[in-house]
Amino acid sequence: MNEMKKQLLQWIAEDESTLVDFYTGFVRAKSPNPPGDTRAALAHVAAFLDGRHLPYRTVAPSENMPNIVASFEGGQPGPHLVLNGHADVFPVGREDLWERDPWGGTIEGGRIYGRGSSDMKGGSTAAVFAFAYLSRLKAKLRGKLTLTIVSDEETGGRWGSEYLLEHLGDEVLGDCVLSGEPGGVGTVRYGEKGILQFTVSVKTRGAHGPYPHLSANAIRVASSIMDRLERLQDIQAVLPQAVADNLNSPRVREVIESTMGAGTAEIMRKLTVNVGTIRGGTKVNMVAADCTMEVDIRVPIGIDREAVLGEVRKIVAGHEGATLEAVVGSAANYCDPEHRMAQIIRSNARDVGLPELVAIPSVGASDCRMWRERGVPAFVFGTTPCNIAAPNESTSIEDFLQVVRVHTLSAFDFLMAAQ
């Protein structure tokens, strides 16, 4: 390990208490989305950058959802790396199920507890500090480093990463992206499933309950559509060779199962259908005249999302009174599992004492998809997920510090290479 990398690790060691203090303060800065007011969380980041005299700008297409963008140029031409993190988090949900204050940033047993501690204020903290550390060495680096701490990831990114990419262009596009989403310190993530979300509304004449022959029941129609949608899960993925080689590896399957739960290795390559909400009817003795359901389909690498949407349209069109609305989402996406950045991350993980990392895709979505869709490789290395979107969310402090180390060293290595 060269002297500059040793210096980076020394700075991180000296700053361990500062890192944890920033992280816990970040968790305490409430930013549930919805409703999506992230101003306190972004102010926390801004105060840190101000204190280190690091210039940045705030981009706020939505007043309550600001984004922070900061960049610096190295001493020589070279590649452009983007560090991406988000400050918004899932809502708390039922507070009575939490054993600790969900906004407390409580430290107990070597873990930090609170909403957003896992997804992803630890990873975003790593991005902020990696940017700050590398700024001290910028004259010796090549290329450009950009930090983007965004809002609105949890609800699709319209006011966050998507807005930045559409309006700032090359300023935030880069040649590669590194994210600290919670993927687990045993993996580097190179892709993710696609999303197809929509609403199905059914409207019929309705009738008095004793006269079901006078009108179709909207709930029964919706149920028929639900059954047909679930059959889409029989569609088989045709995996690209690089992804097939990766997912067919016994070691990769073992890591997927241990990291994300038994059965996930199979789910990774399958289309899944989930009806998240359903509302219908007015009264028990009335034939339901309306029913609405919201559906979430996850489309794996190797299945065309647009083809699936076409099948959905046929199913809905085949039921009288049914309409398809509010279609959103994105295609499955991936980049080369053996890309230079993936190799850099694995090498630095070994150097800080972690086991050999395994490259895998994710079943959930992240902002990385927006860069991959534009042809930019994007990789995730983050803390081990624990109770994301559930009560008692937490993260290991040692996991967090390892993510800071690996992000900082990997960004350094990427920027030391010639373009």
CSV table of C-alpha atoms in Angstrom, one decimal:
chain,number,residue,atom,x,y,z
A,1,MET,CA,0.0,0.0,0.0
A,2,ASN,CA,1.4,3.4,-1.0
A,3,GLU,CA,2.1,6.2,1.4
A,4,MET,CA,-0.9,8.3,0.3
A,5,LYS,CA,-3.3,5.4,1.0
A,6,LYS,CA,-1.7,4.9,4.4
A,7,GLN,CA,-2.3,8.6,5.1
A,8,LEU,CA,-5.9,8.3,4.1
A,9,LEU,CA,-6.4,5.4,6.5
A,10,GLN,CA,-4.6,7.3,9.3
A,11,TRP,CA,-7.0,10.3,8.8
A,12,ILE,CA,-10.0,7.9,9.1
A,13,ALA,CA,-8.5,6.3,12.2
A,14,GLU,CA,-8.0,9.8,13.8
A,15,ASP,CA,-11.6,10.7,12.8
A,16,GLU,CA,-13.5,7.6,14.1
A,17,SER,CA,-15.4,9.5,16.8
A,18,THR,CA,-16.0,12.4,14.4
A,19,LEU,CA,-17.4,10.0,11.8
A,20,VAL,CA,-19.7,8.3,14.3
A,21,ASP,CA,-20.9,11.7,15.6
A,22,PHE,CA,-21.7,12.9,12.1
A,23,TYR,CA,-23.5,9.7,11.3
A,24,THR,CA,-25.7,9.7,14.5
A,25,GLY,CA,-26.4,13.4,13.9
A,26,PHE,CA,-27.5,12.6,10.4
A,27,VAL,CA,-29.9,9.9,11.7
A,28,ARG,CA,-31.4,12.4,14.1
A,29,ALA,CA,-32.1,14.8,11.3
A,30,LYS,CA,-35.5,13.6,10.4
A,31,SER,CA,-36.1,13.0,6.7
A,32,PRO,CA,-38.9,10.5,6.1
A,33,ASN,CA,-40.1,10.3,2.5
A,34,PRO,CA,-43.0,10.5,2.3
A,35,PRO,CA,-43.6,13.3,3.1
A,36,GLY,CA,-40.2,14.1,1.8
A,37,ASP,CA,-38.9,17.1,3.8
A,38,THR,CA,-35.1,16.5,3.8
A,39,ARG,CA,-34.0,20.1,4.6
A,40,ALA,CA,-32.7,19.3,8.1
A,41,ALA,CA,-30.7,16.3,6.8
A,42,LEU,CA,-29.1,18.3,3.9
A,43,ALA,CA,-28.4,21.2,6.3
A,44,HIS,CA,-26.4,18.6,8.4
A,45,VAL,CA,-24.3,17.8,5.3
A,46,ALA,CA,-23.9,21.4,4.3
A,47,ALA,CA,-22.7,22.4,7.8
A,48,PHE,CA,-19.9,19.7,7.6
A,49,LEU,CA,-18.8,20.9,4.1
A,50,ASP,CA,-18.8,24.5,5.4
A,51,GLY,CA,-16.7,23.6,8.4
A,52,ARG,CA,-14.1,22.0,6.1
A,53,HIS,CA,-14.3,24.9,3.6
A,54,LEU,CA,-15.4,22.7,0.8
A,55,PRO,CA,-17.4,24.5,-1.8
A,56,TYR,CA,-20.7,23.0,-3.0
A,57,ARG,CA,-24.0,24.2,-4.4
A,58,THR,CA,-27.6,23.4,-3.4
A,59,VAL,CA,-29.9,22.3,-6.2
A,60,ALA,CA,-33.5,22.4,-5.0
A,61,PRO,CA,-36.1,21.8,-7.8
A,62,SER,CA,-38.5,21.0,-4.9
A,63,GLU,CA,-38.1,23.4,-2.0
A,64,ASN,CA,-38.4,20.7,0.7
A,65,MET,CA,-36.1,18.3,-1.2
A,66,PRO,CA,-32.7,20.0,-1.8
A,67,ASN,CA,-29.7,18.2,-3.2
A,68,ILE,CA,-26.0,18.9,-2.6
A,69,VAL,CA,-23.5,18.8,-5.5
A,70,ALA,CA,-19.8,19.3,-4.9
A,71,SER,CA,-16.8,18.7,-7.2
A,72,PHE,CA,-13.1,19.2,-7.4
A,73,GLU,CA,-10.5,18.7,-10.2
A,74,GLY,CA,-7.3,16.8,-9.7
A,75,GLY,CA,-3.9,18.0,-10.7
A,76,GLN,CA,-3.9,16.1,-14.0
A,77,PRO,CA,-6.5,15.0,-16.5
A,78,GLY,CA,-8.2,11.7,-15.8
A,79,PRO,CA,-11.5,9.9,-15.2
A,80,HIS,CA,-14.5,11.4,-13.5
A,81,LEU,CA,-15.9,9.5,-10.4
A,82,VAL,CA,-19.3,10.3,-8.9
A,83,LEU,CA,-20.0,9.5,-5.2
A,84,ASN,CA,-23.8,9.2,-4.8
A,85,GLY,CA,-25.8,9.0,-1.6
A,86,HIS,CA,-29.3,9.9,-0.5
A,87,ALA,CA,-30.6,11.6,2.6
A,88,ASP,CA,-34.3,10.7,2.5
A,89,VAL,CA,-35.4,7.6,4.4
A,90,PHE,CA,-38.5,5.4,4.8
A,91,PRO,CA,-41.2,6.6,7.1
A,92,VAL,CA,-41.0,5.2,10.7
A,93,GLY,CA,-44.3,3.3,10.5
A,94,ARG,CA,-45.6,2.1,13.8
A,95,GLU,CA,-43.5,3.7,16.5
A,96,ASP,CA,-44.9,1.3,19.2
A,97,LEU,CA,-42.9,-1.5,17.6
A,98,TRP,CA,-39.6,0.3,18.0
A,99,GLU,CA,-37.5,-0.5,21.0
A,100,ARG,CA,-35.6,2.8,20.8
A,101,ASP,CA,-36.3,6.3,19.5
A,102,PRO,CA,-36.4,5.9,15.7
A,103,TRP,CA,-34.9,9.3,15.4
A,104,GLY,CA,-32.5,8.9,18.3
A,105,GLY,CA,-29.3,7.7,16.6
A,106,THR,CA,-28.8,5.5,19.7
A,107,ILE,CA,-25.5,3.7,20.1
A,108,GLU,CA,-25.8,0.3,21.8
A,109,GLY,CA,-23.7,-2.9,21.5
A,110,GLY,CA,-21.5,-1.5,18.7
A,111,ARG,CA,-24.5,-0.6,16.6
A,112,ILE,CA,-26.3,2.7,15.6
A,113,TYR,CA,-30.1,2.5,15.8
A,114,GLY,CA,-32.7,4.6,14.0
A,115,ARG,CA,-34.6,5.1,10.8
A,116,GLY,CA,-32.1,5.5,8.0
A,117,SER,CA,-29.1,4.1,9.9
A,118,SER,CA,-29.0,1.2,7.4
A,119,ASP,CA,-30.6,2.8,4.3
A,120,MET,CA,-28.6,4.8,3.8
A,121,LYS,CA,-27.2,7.5,6.0
A,122,GLY,CA,-24.2,5.4,6.8
A,123,GLY,CA,-23.3,5.1,3.1
A,124,SER,CA,-24.0,8.7,2.5
A,125,THR,CA,-21.7,9.6,5.4
A,126,ALA,CA,-19.0,7.5,3.8
A,127,ALA,CA,-19.4,9.5,0.5
A,128,VAL,CA,-19.2,12.9,2.3
A,129,PHE,CA,-16.0,12.0,4.2
A,130,ALA,CA,-14.3,10.2,1.3
A,131,PHE,CA,-14.9,13.4,-0.7
A,132,ALA,CA,-13.4,15.5,2.1
A,133,TYR,CA,-10.4,13.3,2.6
A,134,LEU,CA,-9.5,13.1,-1.1
A,135,SER,CA,-9.9,16.9,-1.4
A,136,ARG,CA,-6.7,17.2,0.7
A,137,LEU,CA,-4.8,15.2,-2.0
A,138,LYS,CA,-6.5,16.7,-5.0
A,139,ALA,CA,-3.3,18.1,-6.5
A,140,LYS,CA,-1.9,14.6,-6.7
A,141,LEU,CA,-5.0,13.0,-8.2
A,142,ARG,CA,-6.1,12.7,-11.8
A,143,GLY,CA,-9.5,13.6,-13.2
A,144,LYS,CA,-12.5,14.8,-11.2
A,145,LEU,CA,-14.4,13.8,-8.1
A,146,THR,CA,-18.1,14.7,-7.6
A,147,LEU,CA,-20.2,14.3,-4.5
A,148,THR,CA,-24.0,14.1,-4.9
A,149,ILE,CA,-26.1,13.8,-1.8
A,150,VAL,CA,-29.7,13.8,-3.0
A,151,SER,CA,-33.3,13.7,-1.8
A,152,ASP,CA,-36.2,11.7,-3.2
A,153,GLU,CA,-34.6,8.3,-3.7
A,154,GLU,CA,-37.2,6.5,-1.7
A,155,THR,CA,-40.0,7.7,-4.1
A,156,GLY,CA,-38.3,7.4,-7.4
A,157,GLY,CA,-35.8,10.2,-7.7
A,158,ARG,CA,-37.8,12.8,-9.6
A,159,TRP,CA,-36.4,15.6,-7.4
A,160,GLY,CA,-33.1,13.9,-6.7
A,161,SER,CA,-30.7,12.0,-8.9
A,162,GLU,CA,-33.0,12.0,-11.9
A,163,TYR,CA,-33.3,15.8,-11.8
A,164,LEU,CA,-29.6,16.2,-11.5
A,165,LEU,CA,-28.8,14.0,-14.4
A,166,GLU,CA,-31.5,15.6,-16.6
A,167,HIS,CA,-30.5,19.2,-15.8
A,168,LEU,CA,-26.8,19.1,-14.9
A,169,GLY,CA,-25.7,16.6,-17.5
A,170,ASP,CA,-21.9,15.9,-17.6
A,171,GLU,CA,-21.4,17.8,-14.4
A,172,VAL,CA,-22.8,14.7,-12.5
A,173,LEU,CA,-22.7,12.0,-15.1
A,174,GLY,CA,-19.1,10.9,-14.7
A,175,ASP,CA,-17.3,7.8,-16.0
A,176,CYS,CA,-18.2,5.6,-13.0
A,177,VAL,CA,-20.4,5.8,-9.8
A,178,LEU,CA,-19.8,4.5,-6.3
A,179,SER,CA,-22.7,4.2,-3.9
A,180,GLY,CA,-22.9,3.2,-0.3
A,181,GLU,CA,-26.4,1.7,-0.4
A,182,PRO,CA,-26.7,-1.2,2.1
A,183,GLY,CA,-25.5,-4.2,0.1
A,184,GLY,CA,-23.5,-5.9,2.8
A,185,VAL,CA,-19.7,-5.8,3.4
A,186,GLY,CA,-19.4,-9.2,1.8
A,187,THR,CA,-20.6,-8.1,-1.6
A,188,VAL,CA,-20.2,-5.5,-4.4
A,189,ARG,CA,-23.4,-5.0,-6.3
A,190,TYR,CA,-23.2,-4.5,-10.1
A,191,GLY,CA,-26.9,-4.5,-11.2
A,192,GLU,CA,-30.5,-4.7,-10.0
A,193,LYS,CA,-34.0,-5.8,-11.0
A,194,GLY,CA,-36.3,-3.6,-12.9
A,195,ILE,CA,-39.5,-2.1,-11.5
A,196,LEU,CA,-42.9,-2.0,-13.0
A,197,GLN,CA,-45.5,-0.4,-10.8
A,198,PHE,CA,-49.1,0.5,-11.7
A,199,THR,CA,-52.6,0.9,-10.5
A,200,VAL,CA,-55.6,-1.1,-11.8
A,201,SER,CA,-59.0,0.5,-11.4
A,202,VAL,CA,-62.2,-1.4,-11.9
A,203,LYS,CA,-65.6,0.3,-12.2
A,204,THR,CA,-69.0,-1.5,-12.7
A,205,ARG,CA,-72.7,-0.6,-12.3
A,206,GLY,CA,-73.0,-2.1,-8.8
A,207,ALA,CA,-76.2,-3.4,-7.3
A,208,HIS,CA,-77.9,-4.4,-4.1
A,209,GLY,CA,-76.2,-7.5,-2.6
A,210,PRO,CA,-79.2,-9.9,-3.1
A,211,TYR,CA,-79.1,-9.1,-6.9
A,212,PRO,CA,-75.6,-10.1,-8.0
A,213,HIS,CA,-77.0,-11.0,-11.5
A,214,LEU,CA,-77.5,-7.3,-12.2
A,215,SER,CA,-73.8,-6.2,-12.1
A,216,ALA,CA,-70.3,-7.6,-12.2
A,217,ASN,CA,-68.6,-7.2,-8.8
A,218,ALA,CA,-65.6,-4.9,-9.2
A,219,ILE,CA,-63.7,-6.8,-6.4
A,220,ARG,CA,-64.2,-10.1,-8.2
A,221,VAL,CA,-63.0,-8.6,-11.5
A,222,ALA,CA,-59.9,-7.2,-9.7
A,223,SER,CA,-59.4,-10.7,-8.3
A,224,SER,CA,-59.4,-12.2,-11.7
A,225,ILE,CA,-56.9,-9.7,-12.9
A,226,MET,CA,-54.7,-10.5,-9.9
A,227,ASP,CA,-54.7,-14.2,-10.7
A,228,ARG,CA,-53.8,-13.5,-14.4
A,229,LEU,CA,-51.0,-11.1,-13.3
A,230,GLU,CA,-49.5,-13.7,-11.0
A,231,ARG,CA,-49.1,-16.1,-14.0
A,232,LEU,CA,-46.6,-13.7,-15.4
A,233,GLN,CA,-44.2,-15.1,-12.8
A,234,ASP,CA,-43.8,-18.1,-15.2
A,235,ILE,CA,-41.9,-16.0,-17.7
A,236,GLN,CA,-38.3,-17.3,-17.9
A,237,ALA,CA,-35.3,-14.9,-17.9
A,238,VAL,CA,-32.7,-15.3,-20.7
A,239,LEU,CA,-29.6,-14.1,-18.8
A,240,PRO,CA,-26.7,-12.3,-20.5
A,241,GLN,CA,-23.6,-14.6,-20.4
A,242,ALA,CA,-21.7,-12.5,-17.8
A,243,VAL,CA,-24.7,-12.4,-15.5
A,244,ALA,CA,-25.4,-16.1,-16.0
A,245,ASP,CA,-21.8,-17.1,-15.2
A,246,ASN,CA,-22.0,-14.9,-12.1
A,247,LEU,CA,-25.4,-16.2,-10.8
A,248,ASN,CA,-24.6,-19.8,-11.5
A,249,SER,CA,-21.5,-19.8,-9.3
A,250,PRO,CA,-22.1,-21.9,-6.1
A,251,ARG,CA,-20.1,-19.3,-4.1
A,252,VAL,CA,-22.3,-16.4,-5.4
A,253,ARG,CA,-25.5,-18.4,-4.6
A,254,GLU,CA,-24.2,-19.1,-1.1
A,255,VAL,CA,-23.5,-15.4,-0.5
A,256,ILE,CA,-26.8,-14.3,-1.9
A,257,GLU,CA,-28.6,-16.7,0.4
A,258,SER,CA,-26.6,-15.7,3.5
A,259,THR,CA,-26.9,-11.9,2.8
A,260,MET,CA,-30.5,-11.6,1.6
A,261,GLY,CA,-32.2,-14.7,3.0
A,262,ALA,CA,-33.0,-18.3,1.9
A,263,GLY,CA,-34.6,-18.5,-1.5
A,264,THR,CA,-33.2,-15.2,-2.8
A,265,ALA,CA,-30.8,-16.8,-5.2
A,266,GLU,CA,-33.8,-18.2,-7.2
A,267,ILE,CA,-35.9,-15.0,-6.8
A,268,MET,CA,-32.9,-13.0,-8.2
A,269,ARG,CA,-33.6,-14.4,-11.7
A,270,LYS,CA,-37.4,-14.6,-11.5
A,271,LEU,CA,-40.1,-12.1,-12.1
A,272,THR,CA,-42.2,-11.4,-9.0
A,273,VAL,CA,-45.7,-9.9,-8.6
A,274,ASN,CA,-46.9,-8.2,-5.5
A,275,VAL,CA,-50.3,-6.6,-4.9
A,276,GLY,CA,-49.4,-4.0,-2.3
A,277,THR,CA,-52.8,-2.4,-1.7
A,278,ILE,CA,-56.4,-3.1,-2.6
A,279,ARG,CA,-59.5,-1.0,-1.9
A,280,GLY,CA,-63.0,-1.7,-3.0
A,281,GLY,CA,-66.7,-1.7,-2.3
A,282,THR,CA,-68.9,0.5,-0.1
A,283,LYS,CA,-71.0,-1.8,2.1
A,284,VAL,CA,-71.3,-5.5,2.9
A,285,ASN,CA,-74.7,-5.8,1.3
A,286,MET,CA,-73.8,-4.1,-1.9
A,287,VAL,CA,-72.3,-5.5,-5.1
A,288,ALA,CA,-69.0,-3.6,-5.3
A,289,ALA,CA,-69.1,-0.9,-8.0
A,290,ASP,CA,-65.4,0.0,-7.7
A,291,CYS,CA,-62.1,-1.5,-6.8
A,292,THR,CA,-58.5,-0.2,-7.0
A,293,MET,CA,-55.3,-2.1,-6.5
A,294,GLU,CA,-51.6,-1.1,-6.7
A,295,VAL,CA,-49.2,-3.7,-8.1
A,296,ASP,CA,-45.5,-3.9,-7.9
A,297,ILE,CA,-43.7,-6.2,-10.4
A,298,ARG,CA,-39.9,-6.8,-10.2
A,299,VAL,CA,-38.4,-7.7,-13.5
A,300,PRO,CA,-35.1,-9.5,-13.4
A,301,ILE,CA,-32.1,-9.1,-15.7
A,302,GLY,CA,-32.9,-11.1,-18.9
A,303,ILE,CA,-36.6,-10.2,-19.1
A,304,ASP,CA,-37.8,-7.2,-21.2
A,305,ARG,CA,-39.8,-4.9,-19.0
A,306,GLU,CA,-41.7,-3.4,-22.0
A,307,ALA,CA,-42.8,-6.9,-23.0
A,308,VAL,CA,-44.1,-7.5,-19.5
A,309,LEU,CA,-46.0,-4.2,-19.6
A,310,GLY,CA,-47.5,-5.3,-22.9
A,311,GLU,CA,-48.8,-8.5,-21.2
A,312,VAL,CA,-50.2,-6.4,-18.4
A,313,ARG,CA,-52.1,-4.2,-20.8
A,314,LYS,CA,-53.6,-7.2,-22.5
A,315,ILE,CA,-54.7,-8.7,-19.2
A,316,VAL,CA,-56.3,-5.5,-18.0
A,317,ALA,CA,-58.0,-4.8,-21.4
A,318,GLY,CA,-59.5,-8.3,-21.3
A,319,HIS,CA,-61.7,-7.3,-18.2
A,320,GLU,CA,-64.6,-5.0,-18.8
A,321,GLY,CA,-64.6,-1.9,-16.7
A,322,ALA,CA,-60.8,-2.2,-15.9
A,323,THR,CA,-58.3,0.5,-16.6
A,324,LEU,CA,-54.5,0.7,-16.2
A,325,GLU,CA,-53.1,3.9,-14.6
A,326,ALA,CA,-50.0,5.5,-13.1
A,327,VAL,CA,-47.4,3.2,-14.8
A,328,VAL,CA,-43.9,3.9,-13.4
A,329,GLY,CA,-40.6,2.2,-13.1
A,330,SER,CA,-37.4,1.3,-15.0
A,331,ALA,CA,-35.8,-1.7,-16.7
A,332,ALA,CA,-33.4,-4.1,-15.1
A,333,ASN,CA,-29.9,-2.9,-15.4
A,334,TYR,CA,-26.4,-4.1,-14.8
A,335,CYS,CA,-22.7,-3.4,-15.7
A,336,ASP,CA,-19.7,-5.6,-16.0
A,337,PRO,CA,-19.2,-7.6,-12.8
A,338,GLU,CA,-15.4,-7.5,-13.6
A,339,HIS,CA,-15.2,-3.8,-14.3
A,340,ARG,CA,-12.0,-2.1,-13.1
A,341,MET,CA,-13.9,-0.4,-10.2
A,342,ALA,CA,-15.4,-3.7,-9.0
A,343,GLN,CA,-11.8,-5.1,-8.9
A,344,ILE,CA,-10.6,-2.0,-7.1
A,345,ILE,CA,-13.3,-2.3,-4.5
A,346,ARG,CA,-12.5,-6.0,-3.9
A,347,SER,CA,-8.8,-5.3,-3.6
A,348,ASN,CA,-9.3,-2.5,-1.0
A,349,ALA,CA,-11.8,-4.7,0.9
A,350,ARG,CA,-9.0,-7.3,1.3
A,351,ASP,CA,-6.5,-4.6,2.3
A,352,VAL,CA,-8.7,-3.5,5.2
A,353,GLY,CA,-9.2,-7.1,6.4
A,354,LEU,CA,-12.6,-8.0,4.9
A,355,PRO,CA,-13.2,-11.4,3.3
A,356,GLU,CA,-13.1,-11.8,-0.5
A,357,LEU,CA,-16.1,-9.8,-1.9
A,358,VAL,CA,-18.6,-11.5,-4.2
A,359,ALA,CA,-20.1,-9.5,-7.1
A,360,ILE,CA,-23.9,-9.9,-7.2
A,361,PRO,CA,-27.0,-8.0,-8.4
A,362,SER,CA,-29.7,-6.6,-6.1
A,363,VAL,CA,-33.4,-7.5,-5.9
A,364,GLY,CA,-34.2,-3.9,-4.8
A,365,ALA,CA,-33.7,-0.7,-6.7
A,366,SER,CA,-31.3,2.2,-6.2
A,367,ASP,CA,-30.3,5.4,-7.9
A,368,CYS,CA,-27.5,3.6,-9.6
A,369,ARG,CA,-30.0,2.5,-12.2
A,370,MET,CA,-30.1,6.0,-13.6
A,371,TRP,CA,-26.4,6.1,-14.3
A,372,ARG,CA,-26.4,2.5,-15.7
A,373,GLU,CA,-29.3,3.4,-18.0
A,374,ARG,CA,-27.0,6.2,-19.4
A,375,GLY,CA,-24.2,3.8,-20.0
A,376,VAL,CA,-22.2,4.7,-16.9
A,377,PRO,CA,-21.0,1.7,-14.7
A,378,ALA,CA,-22.3,2.0,-11.1
A,379,PHE,CA,-21.3,-0.1,-8.1
A,380,VAL,CA,-22.7,-0.5,-4.6
A,381,PHE,CA,-20.6,-1.3,-1.5
A,382,GLY,CA,-22.3,-0.6,1.8
A,383,THR,CA,-23.1,-1.8,5.2
A,384,THR,CA,-25.0,-5.1,5.9
A,385,PRO,CA,-28.8,-4.3,5.7
A,386,CYS,CA,-30.7,-4.7,9.0
A,387,ASN,CA,-34.5,-4.0,9.3
A,388,ILE,CA,-34.6,-1.7,6.3
A,389,ALA,CA,-38.1,-0.1,6.2
A,390,ALA,CA,-38.9,-2.0,9.4
A,391,PRO,CA,-38.8,-1.3,13.2
A,392,ASN,CA,-35.4,-1.3,15.0
A,393,GLU,CA,-33.3,-0.5,11.9
A,394,SER,CA,-29.6,-0.5,12.8
A,395,THR,CA,-26.1,-0.8,11.4
A,396,SER,CA,-22.8,-2.1,12.8
A,397,ILE,CA,-20.4,0.7,13.5
A,398,GLU,CA,-17.5,-1.5,12.4
A,399,ASP,CA,-19.3,-2.2,9.1
A,400,PHE,CA,-19.8,1.5,8.7
A,401,LEU,CA,-16.1,2.3,9.3
A,402,GLN,CA,-15.1,-0.4,6.8
A,403,VAL,CA,-17.3,1.2,4.2
A,404,VAL,CA,-15.7,4.6,4.8
A,405,ARG,CA,-12.2,3.0,4.4
A,406,VAL,CA,-13.1,1.1,1.2
A,407,HIS,CA,-14.9,4.0,-0.4
A,408,THR,CA,-12.1,6.4,0.3
A,409,LEU,CA,-9.3,4.0,-0.9
A,410,SER,CA,-11.3,2.9,-3.9
A,411,ALA,CA,-12.1,6.5,-5.0
A,412,PHE,CA,-8.4,7.2,-4.6
A,413,ASP,CA,-7.3,4.3,-6.8
A,414,PHE,CA,-9.8,5.1,-9.5
A,415,LEU,CA,-8.6,8.7,-9.7
A,416,MET,CA,-4.9,7.7,-9.8
A,417,ALA,CA,-5.4,5.9,-13.1
A,418,ALA,CA,-4.7,7.6,-16.4
A,419,GLN,CA,-7.8,8.3,-18.5
